[in-house]
XYZ file of C-alpha atoms in Angstrom:
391
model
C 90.989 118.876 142.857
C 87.800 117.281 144.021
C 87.651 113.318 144.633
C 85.836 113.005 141.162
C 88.416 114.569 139.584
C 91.405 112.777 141.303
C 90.103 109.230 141.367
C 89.295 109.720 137.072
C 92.853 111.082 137.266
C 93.585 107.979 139.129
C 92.064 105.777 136.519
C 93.917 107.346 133.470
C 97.333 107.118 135.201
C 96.695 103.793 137.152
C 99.471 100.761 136.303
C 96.461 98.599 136.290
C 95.242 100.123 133.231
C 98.543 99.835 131.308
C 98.537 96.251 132.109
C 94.755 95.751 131.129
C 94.689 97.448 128.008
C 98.405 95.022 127.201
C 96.475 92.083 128.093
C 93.588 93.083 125.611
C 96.163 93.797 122.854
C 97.511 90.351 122.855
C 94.243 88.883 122.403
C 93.293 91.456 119.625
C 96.769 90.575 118.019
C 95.945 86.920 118.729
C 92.156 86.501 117.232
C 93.355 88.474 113.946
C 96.292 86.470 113.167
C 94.171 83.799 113.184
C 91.433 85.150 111.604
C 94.420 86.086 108.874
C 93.661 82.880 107.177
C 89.468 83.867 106.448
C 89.473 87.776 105.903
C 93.218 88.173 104.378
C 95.461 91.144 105.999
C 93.536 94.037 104.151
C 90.387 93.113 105.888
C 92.217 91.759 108.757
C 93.287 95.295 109.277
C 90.363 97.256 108.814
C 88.520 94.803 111.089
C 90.998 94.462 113.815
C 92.886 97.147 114.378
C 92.204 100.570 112.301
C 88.626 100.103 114.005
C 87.251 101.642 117.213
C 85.273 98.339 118.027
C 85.331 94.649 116.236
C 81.820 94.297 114.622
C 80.354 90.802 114.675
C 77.469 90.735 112.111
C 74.494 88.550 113.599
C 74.182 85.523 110.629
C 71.483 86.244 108.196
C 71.210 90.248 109.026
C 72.923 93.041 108.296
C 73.038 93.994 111.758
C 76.623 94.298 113.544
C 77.110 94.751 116.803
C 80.491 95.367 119.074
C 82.061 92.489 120.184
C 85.470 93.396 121.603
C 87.770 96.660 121.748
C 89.314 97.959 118.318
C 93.145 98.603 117.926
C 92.350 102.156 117.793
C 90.082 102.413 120.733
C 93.270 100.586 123.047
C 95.650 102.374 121.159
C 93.943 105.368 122.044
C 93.299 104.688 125.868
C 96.909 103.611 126.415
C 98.010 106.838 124.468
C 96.223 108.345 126.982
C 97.289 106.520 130.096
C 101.049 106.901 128.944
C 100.539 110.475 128.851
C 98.605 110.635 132.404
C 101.026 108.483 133.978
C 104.299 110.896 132.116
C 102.833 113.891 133.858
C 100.996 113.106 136.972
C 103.763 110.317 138.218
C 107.052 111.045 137.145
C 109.080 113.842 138.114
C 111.551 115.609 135.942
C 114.666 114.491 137.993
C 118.166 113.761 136.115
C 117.623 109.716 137.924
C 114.425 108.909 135.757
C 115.584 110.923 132.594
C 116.044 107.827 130.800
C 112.394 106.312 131.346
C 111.156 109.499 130.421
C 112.698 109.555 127.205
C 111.970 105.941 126.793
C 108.484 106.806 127.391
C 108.280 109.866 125.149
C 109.413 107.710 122.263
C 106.514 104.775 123.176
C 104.294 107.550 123.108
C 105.865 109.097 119.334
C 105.778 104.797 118.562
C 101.813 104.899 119.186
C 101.062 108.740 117.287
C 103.376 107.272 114.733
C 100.701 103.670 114.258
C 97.656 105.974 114.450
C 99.313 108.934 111.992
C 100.006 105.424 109.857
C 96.542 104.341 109.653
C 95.144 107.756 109.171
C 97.301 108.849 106.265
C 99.423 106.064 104.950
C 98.118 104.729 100.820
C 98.988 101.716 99.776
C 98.976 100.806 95.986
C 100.933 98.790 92.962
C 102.171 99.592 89.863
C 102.576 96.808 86.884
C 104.876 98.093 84.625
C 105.412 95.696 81.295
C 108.767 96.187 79.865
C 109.223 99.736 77.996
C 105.655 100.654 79.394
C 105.386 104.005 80.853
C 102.725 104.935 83.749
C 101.494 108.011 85.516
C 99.950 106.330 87.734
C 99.559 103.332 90.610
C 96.732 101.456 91.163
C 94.827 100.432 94.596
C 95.010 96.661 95.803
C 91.486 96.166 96.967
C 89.519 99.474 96.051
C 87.585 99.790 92.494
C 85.380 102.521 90.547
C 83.267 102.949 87.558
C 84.705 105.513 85.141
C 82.915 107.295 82.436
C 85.599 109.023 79.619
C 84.738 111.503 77.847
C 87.293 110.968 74.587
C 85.718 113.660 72.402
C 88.456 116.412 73.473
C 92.362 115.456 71.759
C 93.835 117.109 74.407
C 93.015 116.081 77.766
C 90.076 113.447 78.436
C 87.278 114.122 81.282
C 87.160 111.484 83.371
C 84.356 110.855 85.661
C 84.682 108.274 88.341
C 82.175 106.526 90.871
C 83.079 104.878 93.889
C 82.534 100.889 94.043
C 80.322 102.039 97.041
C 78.093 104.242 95.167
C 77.838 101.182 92.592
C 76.928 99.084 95.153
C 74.102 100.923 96.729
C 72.365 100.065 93.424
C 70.638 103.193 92.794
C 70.461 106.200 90.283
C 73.738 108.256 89.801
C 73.437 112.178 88.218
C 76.903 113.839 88.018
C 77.365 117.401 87.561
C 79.821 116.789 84.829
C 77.532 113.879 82.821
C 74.620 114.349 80.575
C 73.111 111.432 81.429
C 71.891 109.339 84.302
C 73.707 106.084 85.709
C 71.649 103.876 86.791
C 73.143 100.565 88.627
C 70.748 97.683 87.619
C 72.502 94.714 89.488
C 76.167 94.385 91.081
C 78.103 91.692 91.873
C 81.426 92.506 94.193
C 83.065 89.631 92.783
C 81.883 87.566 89.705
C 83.013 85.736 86.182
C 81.723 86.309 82.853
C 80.279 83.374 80.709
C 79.887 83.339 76.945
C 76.026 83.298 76.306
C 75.412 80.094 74.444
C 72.927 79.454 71.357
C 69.947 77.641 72.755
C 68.932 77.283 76.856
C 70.655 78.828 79.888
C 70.586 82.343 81.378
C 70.054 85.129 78.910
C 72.188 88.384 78.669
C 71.036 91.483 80.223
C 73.020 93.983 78.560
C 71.510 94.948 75.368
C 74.895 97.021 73.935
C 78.562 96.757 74.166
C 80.274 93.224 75.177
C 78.079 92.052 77.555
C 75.079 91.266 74.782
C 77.331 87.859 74.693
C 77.767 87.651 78.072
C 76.108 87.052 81.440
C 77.700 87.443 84.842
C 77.748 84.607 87.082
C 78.276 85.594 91.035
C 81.290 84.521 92.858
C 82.079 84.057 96.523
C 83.963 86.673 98.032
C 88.053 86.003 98.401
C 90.339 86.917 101.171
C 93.164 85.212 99.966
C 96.160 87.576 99.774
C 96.992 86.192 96.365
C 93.721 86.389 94.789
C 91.378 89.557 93.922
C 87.588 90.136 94.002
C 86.708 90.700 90.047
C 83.200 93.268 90.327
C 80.759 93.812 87.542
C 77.990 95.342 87.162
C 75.096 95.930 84.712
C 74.669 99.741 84.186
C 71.769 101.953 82.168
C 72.567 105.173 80.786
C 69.372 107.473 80.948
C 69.373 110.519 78.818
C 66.639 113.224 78.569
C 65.356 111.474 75.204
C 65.418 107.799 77.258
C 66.737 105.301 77.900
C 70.296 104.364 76.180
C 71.060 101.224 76.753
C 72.623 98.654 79.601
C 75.942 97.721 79.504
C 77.976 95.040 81.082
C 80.733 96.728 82.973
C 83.607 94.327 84.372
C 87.123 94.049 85.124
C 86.771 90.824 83.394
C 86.700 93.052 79.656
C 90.099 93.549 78.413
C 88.981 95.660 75.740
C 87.232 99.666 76.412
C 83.466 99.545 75.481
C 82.862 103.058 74.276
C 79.270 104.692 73.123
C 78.359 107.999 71.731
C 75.901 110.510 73.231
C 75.639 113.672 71.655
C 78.249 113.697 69.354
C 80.821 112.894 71.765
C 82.375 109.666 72.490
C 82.238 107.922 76.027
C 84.268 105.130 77.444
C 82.569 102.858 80.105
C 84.741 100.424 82.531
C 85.062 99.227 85.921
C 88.822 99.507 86.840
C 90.688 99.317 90.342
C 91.516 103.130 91.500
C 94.112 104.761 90.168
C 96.625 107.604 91.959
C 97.812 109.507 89.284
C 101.774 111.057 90.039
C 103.245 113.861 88.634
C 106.128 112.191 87.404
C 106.194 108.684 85.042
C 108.134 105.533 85.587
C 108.948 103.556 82.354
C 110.169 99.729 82.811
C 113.475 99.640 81.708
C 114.587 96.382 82.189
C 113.452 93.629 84.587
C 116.155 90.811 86.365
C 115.457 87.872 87.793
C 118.230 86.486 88.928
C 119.057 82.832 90.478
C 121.431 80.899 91.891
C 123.608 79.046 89.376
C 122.233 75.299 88.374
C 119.374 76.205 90.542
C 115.880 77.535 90.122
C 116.442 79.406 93.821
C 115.639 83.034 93.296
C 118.745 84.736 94.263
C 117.482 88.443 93.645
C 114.856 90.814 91.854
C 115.142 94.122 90.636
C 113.903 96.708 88.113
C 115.859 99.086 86.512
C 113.198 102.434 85.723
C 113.321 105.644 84.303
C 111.564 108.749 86.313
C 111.110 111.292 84.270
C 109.088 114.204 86.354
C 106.189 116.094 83.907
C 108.119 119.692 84.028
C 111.098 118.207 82.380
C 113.004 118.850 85.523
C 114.341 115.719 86.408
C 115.100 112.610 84.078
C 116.840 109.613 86.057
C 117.237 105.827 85.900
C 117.160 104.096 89.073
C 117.447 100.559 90.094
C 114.953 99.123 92.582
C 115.903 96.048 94.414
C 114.707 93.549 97.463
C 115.428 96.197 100.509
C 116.595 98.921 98.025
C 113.675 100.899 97.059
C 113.054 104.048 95.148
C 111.998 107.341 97.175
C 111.064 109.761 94.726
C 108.038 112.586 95.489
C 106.752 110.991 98.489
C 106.492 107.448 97.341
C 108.086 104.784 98.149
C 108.274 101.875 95.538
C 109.296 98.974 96.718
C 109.905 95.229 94.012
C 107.035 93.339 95.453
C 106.570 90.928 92.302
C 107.069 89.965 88.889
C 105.041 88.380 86.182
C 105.104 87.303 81.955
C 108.098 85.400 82.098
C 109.928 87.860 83.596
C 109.154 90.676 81.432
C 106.787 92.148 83.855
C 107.514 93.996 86.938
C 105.040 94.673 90.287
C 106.018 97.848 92.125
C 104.563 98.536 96.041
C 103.857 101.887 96.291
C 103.828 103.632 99.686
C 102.593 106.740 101.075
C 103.280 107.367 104.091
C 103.903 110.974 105.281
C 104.963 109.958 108.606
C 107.210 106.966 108.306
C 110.241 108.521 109.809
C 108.245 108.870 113.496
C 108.968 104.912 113.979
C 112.599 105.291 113.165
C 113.004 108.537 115.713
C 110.305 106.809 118.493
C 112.836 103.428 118.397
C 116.136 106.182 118.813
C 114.838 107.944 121.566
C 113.355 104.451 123.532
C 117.254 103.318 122.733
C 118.921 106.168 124.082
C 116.721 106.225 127.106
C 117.220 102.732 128.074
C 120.857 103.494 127.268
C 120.976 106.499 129.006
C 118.860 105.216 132.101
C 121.346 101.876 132.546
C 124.081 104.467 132.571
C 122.623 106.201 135.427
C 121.926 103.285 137.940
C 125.134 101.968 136.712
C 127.091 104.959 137.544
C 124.811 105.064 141.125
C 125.804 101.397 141.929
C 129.605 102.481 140.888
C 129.700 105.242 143.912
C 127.896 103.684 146.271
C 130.578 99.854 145.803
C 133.635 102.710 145.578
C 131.929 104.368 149.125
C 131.382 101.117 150.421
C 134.884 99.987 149.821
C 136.538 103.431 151.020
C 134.331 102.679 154.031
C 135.999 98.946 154.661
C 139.350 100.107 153.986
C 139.544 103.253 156.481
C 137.545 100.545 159.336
């Protein structure tokens, strides 16, 4: 190995390192709990650590530039220098079998964060009582759907990403005979009732929003509060122009149109996962200590009943008791409508179990390498006492 070789070798296995790139994750950890209370811990997240670099956006641009080390870039260099250091400085010897397997499990600890962030899908489901649902919906990510209703059957949905909305421009889809185009968006907004005489003047010219104008909100954070978008959208057929519509997660109601004798539905909703098995709100507890308003425990008793027909179950989620079932996880997370309403986390997480097995093997290494020097300092005291007694 030539000195180029051994002294990047060096780097990548170098104690130094491992103490740098610790230093560095403090602070990371350190700015984004406080940043926490501005960005919420979605954004806090994304920004922080499930980034290669945190982006500072220069004020009044929409130019970002790198500003400090992202969780995955240090994750990923001390991945690395665990590894380096596993092969290139320890030997296999039965004396340091315990730090390796203490090591081996950091190392499964740090795949298991970045196998996290790569695949895990977090979402809720709001179940009223006796409601049944197919599917959970995303906290933080929406779309604009277009239904096609016109089949009894099965419905054609066709959705857009809020993204694709948001770049404001002209939307053809393979499976629509028409044209979106995205007149004006507003990532987080409130509708107001268009009155009689002055003030602003609708824009839609069909469906709800000929009553309605959108007034722009500031963007929330808040972990207990959600950005509402809208959106004024222009369906362009062949013949011309069809109309604009208001589309909002403000409208209760489904705004539907018909183009070519078929019936459409227009809405902005939050993303949905559809399951192949349905969950149906049995009954919802809230339960509290007597003469008290303390909440003493939550839980929601559900039906899953899978679409073959081959399994039909109730189950009873509780605080630390949650339902595994297909992959998910649903954890109680909330409740709502005088208690009639139940909020289900749901979790996807295909590698979940590598935390579990990284903090077993780190255990039994520690365990295993205290039993070592303990057993070393036991011969050498029983030697040094055989060696007092026979002077």
């Amino acid at each position: 190995m030539n000195a180029t070789l051994r002294s990047f070798r060096d780097f990548f296995c170098s104690l130094q390192l491992t103490v740098w790139l610790l230093i560095l994750s403090m602070i990371l950890v350190f700015v984004a709990t406080l940043d926490q209370v501005n960005l919420g811990i979605w954004a806090v997240q994304a920004k922080y650590f499930r980034s290669f670099a945190v982006l500072w956006q220069i004020p009044d641009s929409n130019v970002s530039i790198p500003v400090f080390p992202g969780g995955y870039f240090i994750g990923g260099l001390l991945l690395i220098n665990l590894v380096a250091a596993h092969i290139y400085r320890f030997s296999l010897t039965w004396k340091k079998s315990g730090i390796q397997l203490a090591h081996a499990g950091l190392i499964l600890l740090l795949l298991g964060e970045l196998f996290t962030g790569l695949m895990s899908k977090e979402s809720f489901l709001r179940l009223d009582t006796g409601e049944t649902k197919h599917y959970s919906e995303s906290f933080s990510e929406n779309e604009l759907v277009l239904i096609d209703h016109s089949d009894p059957k099965t419905d054609l949905v066709v959705a857009i990403p809020e993204g694709a909305v948001a770049d404001k421009k002209s939307i053809q889809h393979k499976d629509l005979p028409f044209r979106v185009d995205v007149k004006e968006y507003y990532p987080n907004s409130n509708l107001q009732r268009v009155g009689p005489f002055a003030g602003p003047r609708p824009v839609a010219t069909q469906g709800f929003g000929t009553g309605l104008v959108i007034l722009p909100e500031k963007m929330t954070y808040k972990p207990n509060e959600r950005n509402i978008p809208s959106a004024y959208i222009e369906i362009v057929a062949p013949e011309g122009s069809q109309g604009v519509w208001l589309a909002s997660q403000m409208l209760q109601q489904p705004q539907t149109f018909q183009y070519a004798g078929k019936t459409w539905e227009i809405a902005f909703r939050q993303v949905r996962t559809y399951k192949p098995f349905a969950l149906t709100l049995l009954k919802f507890s809230h339960d509290k200590y007597p003469g008290t308003e303390i909440p003493k425990n939550f839980s929601s008793r559900v039906r899953v009943k899978s679409d073959d027909g081959k399994e039909d179950r109730e189950v009873l989620i509780f605080m630390n008791n949650p339902l595994r079932h297909g992959g998910y996880t649903f954890y109680q997370a909330g409740f709502d409508n005088n208690d009639t309403t139940t909020v289900l986390q749901v979790v996807r997480n295909p590698s979940w179990l590598l935390p579990y097995i990284a903090c077993v093997m780190m255990g039994f290494g520690l365990c295993i390498q205290f039993g070592i020097t303990l057993a070393g300092f036991i011969r050498k005291r029983s030697a040094a006492n055989a060696a007092a007694a026979r002077a």
